mmCIF file with all atom_site columns, C-alpha atoms in Angstrom:
data_model
loop_
_atom_site.group_PDB
_atom_site.id
_atom_site.type_symbol
_atom_site.label_atom_id
_atom_site.label_alt_id
_atom_site.label_comp_id
_atom_site.label_asym_id
_atom_site.label_entity_id
_atom_site.label_seq_id
_atom_site.pdbx_PDB_ins_code
_atom_site.Cartn_x
_atom_site.Cartn_y
_atom_site.Cartn_z
_atom_site.occupancy
_atom_site.B_iso_or_equiv
_atom_site.pdbx_formal_charge
_atom_site.auth_seq_id
_atom_site.auth_comp_id
_atom_site.auth_asym_id
_atom_site.auth_atom_id
_atom_site.pdbx_PDB_model_num
ATOM 1  C CA . ALA A 1 1  ? 105.014 87.129  89.100  1.00 0.00 ? 806 ALA A CA 1
ATOM 2  C CA . ILE A 1 2  ? 106.544 91.034  90.267  1.00 0.00 ? 807 ILE A CA 1
ATOM 3  C CA . SER A 1 3  ? 110.197 89.830  90.790  1.00 0.00 ? 808 SER A CA 1
ATOM 4  C CA . ALA A 1 4  ? 109.640 87.883  86.901  1.00 0.00 ? 809 ALA A CA 1
ATOM 5  C CA . ALA A 1 5  ? 108.051 91.513  85.638  1.00 0.00 ? 810 ALA A CA 1
ATOM 6  C CA . LEU A 1 6  ? 110.754 92.785  87.452  1.00 0.00 ? 811 LEU A CA 1
ATOM 7  C CA . ARG A 1 7  ? 113.839 90.844  86.195  1.00 0.00 ? 812 ARG A CA 1
ATOM 8  C CA . VAL A 1 8  ? 112.075 91.060  82.509  1.00 0.00 ? 813 VAL A CA 1
ATOM 9  C CA . TYR A 1 9  ? 112.161 95.503  83.210  1.00 0.00 ? 814 TYR A CA 1
ATOM 10 C CA . GLY A 1 10 ? 115.807 95.540  84.645  1.00 0.00 ? 815 GLY A CA 1
ATOM 11 C CA . ALA A 1 11 ? 117.008 93.544  81.653  1.00 0.00 ? 816 ALA A CA 1
ATOM 12 C CA . GLU A 1 12 ? 115.526 96.410  79.320  1.00 0.00 ? 817 GLU A CA 1
ATOM 13 C CA . GLY A 1 13 ? 118.572 98.349  80.150  1.00 0.00 ? 818 GLY A CA 1
ATOM 14 C CA . THR A 1 14 ? 116.893 101.136 81.529  1.00 0.00 ? 819 THR A CA 1
ATOM 15 C CA . GLY A 1 15 ? 117.730 100.072 84.881  1.00 0.00 ? 820 GLY A CA 1
ATOM 16 C CA . TYR A 1 16 ? 114.680 98.817  87.906  1.00 0.00 ? 821 TYR A CA 1
ATOM 17 C CA . PRO A 1 17 ? 111.139 101.564 88.206  1.00 0.00 ? 822 PRO A CA 1
ATOM 18 C CA . ALA A 1 18 ? 112.208 103.639 90.824  1.00 0.00 ? 823 ALA A CA 1
ATOM 19 C CA . ASN A 1 19 ? 108.297 103.703 91.912  1.00 0.00 ? 824 ASN A CA 1
ATOM 20 C CA . GLN A 1 20 ? 104.666 101.326 90.931  1.00 0.00 ? 825 GLN A CA 1
ATOM 21 C CA . GLU A 1 21 ? 103.655 103.480 88.077  1.00 0.00 ? 826 GLU A CA 1
ATOM 22 C CA . GLU A 1 22 ? 106.752 103.178 86.088  1.00 0.00 ? 827 GLU A CA 1
ATOM 23 C CA . LEU A 1 23 ? 106.513 98.803  87.462  1.00 0.00 ? 828 LEU A CA 1
ATOM 24 C CA . LYS A 1 24 ? 102.680 99.037  85.621  1.00 0.00 ? 829 LYS A CA 1
ATOM 25 C CA . THR A 1 25 ? 103.116 97.971  81.259  1.00 0.00 ? 830 THR A CA 1
ATOM 26 C CA . ALA A 1 26 ? 105.022 95.015  83.002  1.00 0.00 ? 831 ALA A CA 1
ATOM 27 C CA . LEU A 1 27 ? 102.458 93.486  85.642  1.00 0.00 ? 832 LEU A CA 1
ATOM 28 C CA . LYS A 1 28 ? 100.014 91.466  84.062  1.00 0.00 ? 833 LYS A CA 1
ATOM 29 C CA . GLU A 1 29 ? 98.206  91.673  87.989  1.00 0.00 ? 834 GLU A CA 1
ATOM 30 C CA . THR A 1 30 ? 98.380  94.186  90.689  1.00 0.00 ? 835 THR A CA 1
ATOM 31 C CA . TYR A 1 31 ? 99.695  92.597  93.879  1.00 0.00 ? 836 TYR A CA 1
ATOM 32 C CA . PRO A 1 32 ? 100.893 95.616  96.903  1.00 0.00 ? 837 PRO A CA 1
ATOM 33 C CA . GLY A 1 33 ? 97.903  96.446  98.592  1.00 0.00 ? 838 GLY A CA 1
ATOM 34 C CA . GLU A 1 34 ? 96.245  93.971  97.905  1.00 0.00 ? 839 GLU A CA 1
ATOM 35 C CA . THR A 1 35 ? 95.768  90.068  100.033 1.00 0.00 ? 840 THR A CA 1
ATOM 36 C CA . ILE A 1 36 ? 96.235  86.983  97.826  1.00 0.00 ? 841 ILE A CA 1
ATOM 37 C CA . ASN A 1 37 ? 95.695  83.268  100.035 1.00 0.00 ? 842 ASN A CA 1
ATOM 38 C CA . GLY A 1 38 ? 95.674  85.101  102.944 1.00 0.00 ? 843 GLY A CA 1
ATOM 39 C CA . TYR A 1 39 ? 99.289  87.334  102.381 1.00 0.00 ? 844 TYR A CA 1
ATOM 40 C CA . GLY A 1 40 ? 99.585  90.633  101.963 1.00 0.00 ? 845 GLY A CA 1
ATOM 41 C CA . TYR A 1 41 ? 102.803 91.533  98.913  1.00 0.00 ? 846 TYR A CA 1
ATOM 42 C CA . SER A 1 42 ? 104.525 94.246  99.521  1.00 0.00 ? 847 SER A CA 1
ATOM 43 C CA . TYR A 1 43 ? 107.831 96.179  97.670  1.00 0.00 ? 848 TYR A CA 1
ATOM 44 C CA . ILE A 1 44 ? 110.255 99.025  97.407  1.00 0.00 ? 849 ILE A CA 1
ATOM 45 C CA . LEU A 1 45 ? 111.088 99.663  94.444  1.00 0.00 ? 850 LEU A CA 1
ATOM 46 C CA . ARG A 1 46 ? 115.090 101.735 93.111  1.00 0.00 ? 851 ARG A CA 1
ATOM 47 C CA . LYS A 1 47 ? 116.823 102.328 90.597  1.00 0.00 ? 852 LYS A CA 1
ATOM 48 C CA . ASP A 1 48 ? 119.135 100.095 91.165  1.00 0.00 ? 853 ASP A CA 1
ATOM 49 C CA . GLY A 1 49 ? 116.745 97.165  92.735  1.00 0.00 ? 854 GLY A CA 1
ATOM 50 C CA . TYR A 1 50 ? 113.770 95.594  94.737  1.00 0.00 ? 855 TYR A CA 1
ATOM 51 C CA . GLU A 1 51 ? 112.590 94.198  97.402  1.00 0.00 ? 856 GLU A CA 1
ATOM 52 C CA . ILE A 1 52 ? 109.558 91.799  97.861  1.00 0.00 ? 857 ILE A CA 1
ATOM 53 C CA . THR A 1 53 ? 107.988 90.457  100.388 1.00 0.00 ? 858 THR A CA 1
ATOM 54 C CA . ALA A 1 54 ? 104.871 88.859  101.333 1.00 0.00 ? 859 ALA A CA 1
ATOM 55 C CA . LYS A 1 55 ? 103.750 88.248  104.912 1.00 0.00 ? 860 LYS A CA 1
ATOM 56 C CA . PRO A 1 56 ? 100.674 86.404  106.032 1.00 0.00 ? 861 PRO A CA 1
ATOM 57 C CA . ILE A 1 57 ? 97.905  88.997  107.262 1.00 0.00 ? 862 ILE A CA 1
ATOM 58 C CA . ALA A 1 58 ? 97.583  87.053  110.416 1.00 0.00 ? 863 ALA A CA 1
ATOM 59 C CA . CYS A 1 59 ? 100.120 85.395  111.690 1.00 0.00 ? 864 CYS A CA 1
ATOM 60 C CA . GLY A 1 60 ? 99.996  81.276  112.464 1.00 0.00 ? 865 GLY A CA 1
ATOM 61 C CA . LYS A 1 61 ? 96.567  81.696  110.977 1.00 0.00 ? 866 LYS A CA 1
ATOM 62 C CA . THR A 1 62 ? 96.706  82.680  107.829 1.00 0.00 ? 867 THR A CA 1
ATOM 63 C CA . GLY A 1 63 ? 100.344 81.461  107.318 1.00 0.00 ? 868 GLY A CA 1
ATOM 64 C CA . ASN A 1 64 ? 103.445 81.030  109.069 1.00 0.00 ? 869 ASN A CA 1
ATOM 65 C CA . LYS A 1 65 ? 106.458 82.055  107.173 1.00 0.00 ? 870 LYS A CA 1
ATOM 66 C CA . ILE A 1 66 ? 107.577 86.079  106.270 1.00 0.00 ? 871 ILE A CA 1
ATOM 67 C CA . PHE A 1 67 ? 108.741 85.846  102.127 1.00 0.00 ? 872 PHE A CA 1
ATOM 68 C CA . LYS A 1 68 ? 111.357 87.967  100.516 1.00 0.00 ? 873 LYS A CA 1
ATOM 69 C CA . ILE A 1 69 ? 114.006 88.640  96.930  1.00 0.00 ? 874 ILE A CA 1
ATOM 70 C CA . THR A 1 70 ? 115.799 90.913  96.097  1.00 0.00 ? 875 THR A CA 1
ATOM 71 C CA . GLU A 1 71 ? 117.206 91.525  92.207  1.00 0.00 ? 876 GLU A CA 1
ATOM 72 C CA . ALA A 1 72 ? 120.519 90.238  93.637  1.00 0.00 ? 877 ALA A CA 1
ATOM 73 C CA . SER A 1 73 ? 118.824 86.700  94.600  1.00 0.00 ? 878 SER A CA 1
ATOM 74 C CA . THR A 1 74 ? 117.080 84.427  92.107  1.00 0.00 ? 879 THR A CA 1
ATOM 75 C CA . ASP A 1 75 ? 116.240 82.352  95.852  1.00 0.00 ? 880 ASP A CA 1
ATOM 76 C CA . VAL A 1 76 ? 113.125 83.226  98.265  1.00 0.00 ? 881 VAL A CA 1
ATOM 77 C CA . SER A 1 77 ? 113.765 83.417  101.627 1.00 0.00 ? 882 SER A CA 1
ATOM 78 C CA . GLU A 1 78 ? 112.019 82.636  104.052 1.00 0.00 ? 883 GLU A CA 1
ATOM 79 C CA . GLU A 1 79 ? 111.439 83.480  108.126 1.00 0.00 ? 884 GLU A CA 1
ATOM 80 C CA . LEU A 1 80 ? 108.864 82.235  110.797 1.00 0.00 ? 885 LEU A CA 1
ATOM 81 C CA . CYS A 1 81 ? 106.245 85.356  111.588 1.00 0.00 ? 886 CYS A CA 1
ATOM 82 C CA . LYS A 1 82 ? 105.698 86.536  114.939 1.00 0.00 ? 887 LYS A CA 1
#
């Protein structure tokens, strides 16, 4: 949902939002800082892109993988948490 909102925002021709306040109009739900299904969500916003990360709150208990996506890819990368 966060990645989709950022892609919509970026497609409007103004680049990506530089901060969370600029993104609020595109996001219908707030994920950063919240725990959803055992994962914490964070993102880095820049005018030219973004990186979204989902990490298990308790590695091995609430999840085993860390997921990331950037503006440069529609594929989600994953790695084992430690």
